[in-house]
Amino acid sequence: MLGLKPIKTLPIREKIAANLREAILSKKIPAGEILTLESTAQELGVSITPTREAFQILARDGLLELERNKRAVVLGVNEKTIREHFQVRAALESEACVLCCENKIDLQRIDQILKVSREEIEKGDFESYSSLNQTLHMELWTAAGNDKLKNMLSELWNGLSRGVLVNEEEYVRKSLKEHEEIVESIRKGDAMECYLRMQKHIKSSCENFVQRYN
């Protein structure tokens, strides 16, 4: 036994919300589209209950309007919508990094995730990197020690957001480098540096989404 901890993943409702949010923000699902609980759950291979909860998350986020008969209408998004989403994420996640510094967190688990991330990228397994990316962010939210902050960030998660101007390998290597820089700032206990580096990381994701939207 290696004594490794299980890889953390988002609760199923947040996974569904993240999947739908990415599709709505990037216009894969256009404004005005009618989503039903049954068809959405069936397409994603999940049950009705977490799908209903995901609809409620996205309705609070202003991306869906809930209707009767288990339906929801996709609301229109624009560049302002996208930027506001990432501004909120940046504010919360940067604060999580500051709390990690204040808590002098144990970085052993996070270092392990970074190591495996490098290995998966070198093997060309970019899909695995996507899961590891989520796991690293969740580890930071958890280590911050603020459950309300963690829950809010879980509901805002939108996954990887590669722009149209870079290929997949370039994107994941850049993402990993930014992760390594953020973690190094936390290791040094430099709260301001890790705050600014996380801000930069989330801003980069925002610009990638804006590229795709335009």
Short mmCIF file of C-alpha atoms in Angstrom, two decimals:
data_model
loop_
_atom_site.label_atom_id
_atom_site.label_comp_id
_atom_site.label_asym_id
_atom_site.label_seq_id
_atom_site.Cartn_x
_atom_site.Cartn_y
_atom_site.Cartn_z
CA MET A 1 0.00 0.00 0.00
CA LEU A 2 1.34 3.42 -0.98
CA GLY A 3 -0.83 5.36 1.46
CA LEU A 4 -2.23 7.59 -1.27
CA LYS A 5 -5.46 9.50 -0.75
CA PRO A 6 -8.31 9.07 -3.24
CA ILE A 7 -8.54 11.70 -5.97
CA LYS A 8 -11.21 14.22 -5.06
CA THR A 9 -13.88 15.11 -7.56
CA LEU A 10 -16.80 17.49 -7.51
CA PRO A 11 -20.20 16.26 -6.32
CA ILE A 12 -22.30 15.04 -9.24
CA ARG A 13 -24.58 18.13 -9.25
CA GLU A 14 -21.55 20.42 -9.61
CA LYS A 15 -20.12 18.20 -12.35
CA ILE A 16 -23.39 18.50 -14.28
CA ALA A 17 -23.52 22.26 -13.66
CA ALA A 18 -19.91 22.67 -14.82
CA ASN A 19 -20.62 20.67 -18.00
CA LEU A 20 -23.69 22.74 -18.83
CA ARG A 21 -22.05 26.05 -17.82
CA GLU A 22 -19.11 25.45 -20.17
CA ALA A 23 -21.50 24.61 -23.00
CA ILE A 24 -23.67 27.68 -22.39
CA LEU A 25 -20.81 30.16 -21.98
CA SER A 26 -19.11 28.88 -25.14
CA LYS A 27 -22.47 28.88 -27.01
CA LYS A 28 -22.43 25.15 -27.71
CA ILE A 29 -25.93 25.38 -26.22
CA PRO A 30 -27.46 28.56 -27.67
CA ALA A 31 -29.69 31.10 -25.97
CA GLY A 32 -33.35 30.12 -26.14
CA GLU A 33 -32.65 26.38 -26.12
CA ILE A 34 -35.14 24.40 -24.02
CA LEU A 35 -33.57 21.87 -21.67
CA THR A 36 -35.62 19.19 -19.95
CA LEU A 37 -34.56 17.29 -16.88
CA GLU A 38 -35.19 13.91 -18.49
CA SER A 39 -33.34 14.51 -21.75
CA THR A 40 -30.42 16.29 -20.09
CA ALA A 41 -30.01 13.57 -17.48
CA GLN A 42 -30.23 10.87 -20.15
CA GLU A 43 -27.65 12.56 -22.39
CA LEU A 44 -25.21 13.01 -19.52
CA GLY A 45 -25.83 9.52 -18.14
CA VAL A 46 -26.95 10.73 -14.71
CA SER A 47 -30.12 10.68 -12.64
CA ILE A 48 -32.86 13.29 -12.42
CA THR A 49 -32.19 14.56 -8.88
CA PRO A 50 -28.63 15.92 -9.37
CA THR A 51 -29.67 17.28 -12.76
CA ARG A 52 -32.48 19.25 -11.08
CA GLU A 53 -29.97 20.55 -8.53
CA ALA A 54 -27.59 21.56 -11.34
CA PHE A 55 -30.42 23.45 -13.07
CA GLN A 56 -31.03 25.32 -9.81
CA ILE A 57 -27.32 26.23 -9.54
CA LEU A 58 -27.31 27.60 -13.09
CA ALA A 59 -30.56 29.48 -12.50
CA ARG A 60 -28.96 31.25 -9.52
CA ASP A 61 -26.02 32.00 -11.80
CA GLY A 62 -28.35 33.66 -14.32
CA LEU A 63 -27.72 31.13 -17.09
CA LEU A 64 -31.05 29.29 -16.97
CA GLU A 65 -34.64 30.29 -16.35
CA LEU A 66 -36.58 27.49 -14.70
CA GLU A 67 -40.06 26.70 -16.01
CA ARG A 68 -42.79 24.30 -15.00
CA ASN A 69 -42.93 20.78 -16.35
CA LYS A 70 -39.26 20.12 -15.50
CA ARG A 71 -37.93 22.45 -18.18
CA ALA A 72 -35.44 25.31 -18.30
CA VAL A 73 -34.68 27.96 -20.92
CA VAL A 74 -31.07 28.88 -21.68
CA LEU A 75 -30.66 32.61 -21.18
CA GLY A 76 -28.53 34.75 -23.44
CA VAL A 77 -24.93 35.34 -22.44
CA ASN A 78 -22.51 37.97 -23.64
CA GLU A 79 -18.94 38.99 -22.95
CA LYS A 80 -20.06 40.84 -19.80
CA THR A 81 -21.72 37.67 -18.48
CA ILE A 82 -18.54 35.68 -19.03
CA ARG A 83 -16.26 38.28 -17.48
CA GLU A 84 -18.48 38.65 -14.42
CA HIS A 85 -18.41 34.88 -13.88
CA PHE A 86 -14.61 34.76 -13.95
CA GLN A 87 -14.26 37.92 -11.84
CA VAL A 88 -16.22 36.24 -9.06
CA ARG A 89 -14.18 33.05 -9.41
CA ALA A 90 -10.92 35.02 -9.33
CA ALA A 91 -11.93 36.93 -6.21
CA LEU A 92 -12.94 33.80 -4.30
CA GLU A 93 -10.16 31.51 -5.47
CA SER A 94 -7.44 34.11 -4.88
CA GLU A 95 -8.74 34.54 -1.34
CA ALA A 96 -8.61 30.76 -0.91
CA CYS A 97 -4.89 30.91 -1.76
CA VAL A 98 -4.35 33.61 0.86
CA LEU A 99 -6.07 31.41 3.45
CA CYS A 100 -3.80 28.52 2.41
CA CYS A 101 -0.80 30.72 3.20
CA GLU A 102 -2.25 31.80 6.53
CA ASN A 103 -3.01 28.17 7.41
CA LYS A 104 0.54 27.07 6.48
CA ILE A 105 -0.96 24.09 4.70
CA ASP A 106 0.76 20.77 4.15
CA LEU A 107 1.62 20.70 0.43
CA GLN A 108 2.46 17.00 0.20
CA ARG A 109 -0.85 16.06 -1.43
CA ILE A 110 -0.74 19.02 -3.83
CA ASP A 111 2.86 18.25 -4.79
CA GLN A 112 1.76 14.70 -5.60
CA ILE A 113 -0.98 16.03 -7.91
CA LEU A 114 1.53 18.28 -9.69
CA LYS A 115 3.92 15.33 -10.15
CA VAL A 116 1.23 13.12 -11.66
CA SER A 117 0.05 16.04 -13.82
CA ARG A 118 3.53 16.38 -15.33
CA GLU A 119 3.67 12.64 -16.00
CA GLU A 120 0.27 12.62 -17.72
CA ILE A 121 1.21 15.57 -19.92
CA GLU A 122 4.46 13.88 -20.95
CA LYS A 123 2.42 10.79 -21.89
CA GLY A 124 0.07 13.00 -23.91
CA ASP A 125 -2.89 12.09 -21.72
CA PHE A 126 -4.53 15.50 -21.64
CA GLU A 127 -7.91 14.13 -20.59
CA SER A 128 -6.39 12.87 -17.34
CA TYR A 129 -4.82 16.28 -16.85
CA SER A 130 -8.29 17.82 -16.95
CA SER A 131 -9.34 15.70 -13.96
CA LEU A 132 -6.10 16.47 -12.13
CA ASN A 133 -6.61 20.18 -12.79
CA GLN A 134 -9.98 19.98 -11.04
CA THR A 135 -8.48 17.96 -8.19
CA LEU A 136 -5.72 20.50 -7.57
CA HIS A 137 -8.15 23.39 -7.40
CA MET A 138 -10.37 21.43 -5.02
CA GLU A 139 -7.39 20.65 -2.79
CA LEU A 140 -6.69 24.38 -2.50
CA TRP A 141 -10.35 25.16 -1.72
CA THR A 142 -10.36 22.46 0.97
CA ALA A 143 -7.03 23.50 2.46
CA ALA A 144 -8.30 27.08 2.77
CA GLY A 145 -10.46 25.77 5.61
CA ASN A 146 -13.59 27.77 4.75
CA ASP A 147 -16.48 25.46 3.88
CA LYS A 148 -18.73 28.24 2.58
CA LEU A 149 -15.97 29.44 0.24
CA LYS A 150 -15.38 25.88 -0.96
CA ASN A 151 -19.09 25.34 -1.67
CA MET A 152 -19.33 28.59 -3.61
CA LEU A 153 -16.28 27.72 -5.73
CA SER A 154 -17.62 24.22 -6.41
CA GLU A 155 -20.80 25.74 -7.83
CA LEU A 156 -18.79 28.14 -10.02
CA TRP A 157 -16.47 25.53 -11.50
CA ASN A 158 -16.42 25.48 -15.32
CA GLY A 159 -13.52 23.15 -16.08
CA LEU A 160 -10.66 23.77 -18.49
CA SER A 161 -11.18 26.65 -20.90
CA ARG A 162 -8.80 26.40 -23.83
CA GLY A 163 -8.91 29.28 -26.29
CA VAL A 164 -8.96 29.01 -30.06
CA LEU A 165 -5.43 30.36 -30.52
CA VAL A 166 -3.51 27.54 -28.79
CA ASN A 167 -3.48 23.78 -29.23
CA GLU A 168 -4.33 21.40 -26.41
CA GLU A 169 -0.75 20.56 -25.46
CA GLU A 170 0.28 24.23 -25.30
CA TYR A 171 -2.74 24.96 -23.14
CA VAL A 172 -2.21 22.20 -20.56
CA ARG A 173 1.52 22.97 -20.27
CA LYS A 174 0.73 26.62 -19.62
CA SER A 175 -1.94 25.64 -17.10
CA LEU A 176 0.49 23.35 -15.25
CA LYS A 177 3.18 26.05 -15.16
CA GLU A 178 0.71 28.48 -13.61
CA HIS A 179 -0.30 25.86 -11.04
CA GLU A 180 3.34 25.30 -10.13
CA GLU A 181 3.89 29.03 -9.67
CA ILE A 182 0.81 29.38 -7.45
CA VAL A 183 1.89 26.46 -5.28
CA GLU A 184 5.44 27.79 -5.01
CA SER A 185 4.07 31.11 -3.74
CA ILE A 186 2.06 29.24 -1.10
CA ARG A 187 5.16 27.23 -0.16
CA LYS A 188 7.03 30.50 0.42
CA GLY A 189 4.12 31.83 2.46
CA ASP A 190 3.83 34.85 0.17
CA ALA A 191 0.11 35.63 0.39
CA MET A 192 0.18 38.59 -2.00
CA GLU A 193 2.16 36.72 -4.65
CA CYS A 194 -0.12 33.67 -4.63
CA TYR A 195 -3.16 35.96 -4.67
CA LEU A 196 -1.91 37.74 -7.78
CA ARG A 197 -0.82 34.52 -9.49
CA MET A 198 -4.24 32.95 -8.99
CA GLN A 199 -5.83 36.14 -10.30
CA LYS A 200 -3.65 35.86 -13.41
CA HIS A 201 -4.52 32.16 -13.79
CA ILE A 202 -8.27 32.77 -13.69
CA LYS A 203 -7.99 35.84 -15.91
CA SER A 204 -6.23 33.68 -18.51
CA SER A 205 -9.16 31.25 -18.42
CA CYS A 206 -11.53 34.17 -18.88
CA GLU A 207 -9.71 35.45 -21.94
CA ASN A 208 -9.77 31.94 -23.43
CA PHE A 209 -13.54 31.81 -23.01
CA VAL A 210 -13.96 35.27 -24.52
CA GLN A 211 -11.92 34.13 -27.55
CA ARG A 212 -14.28 31.22 -28.06
CA TYR A 213 -17.36 33.35 -27.51
CA ASN A 214 -16.31 35.93 -30.11
#
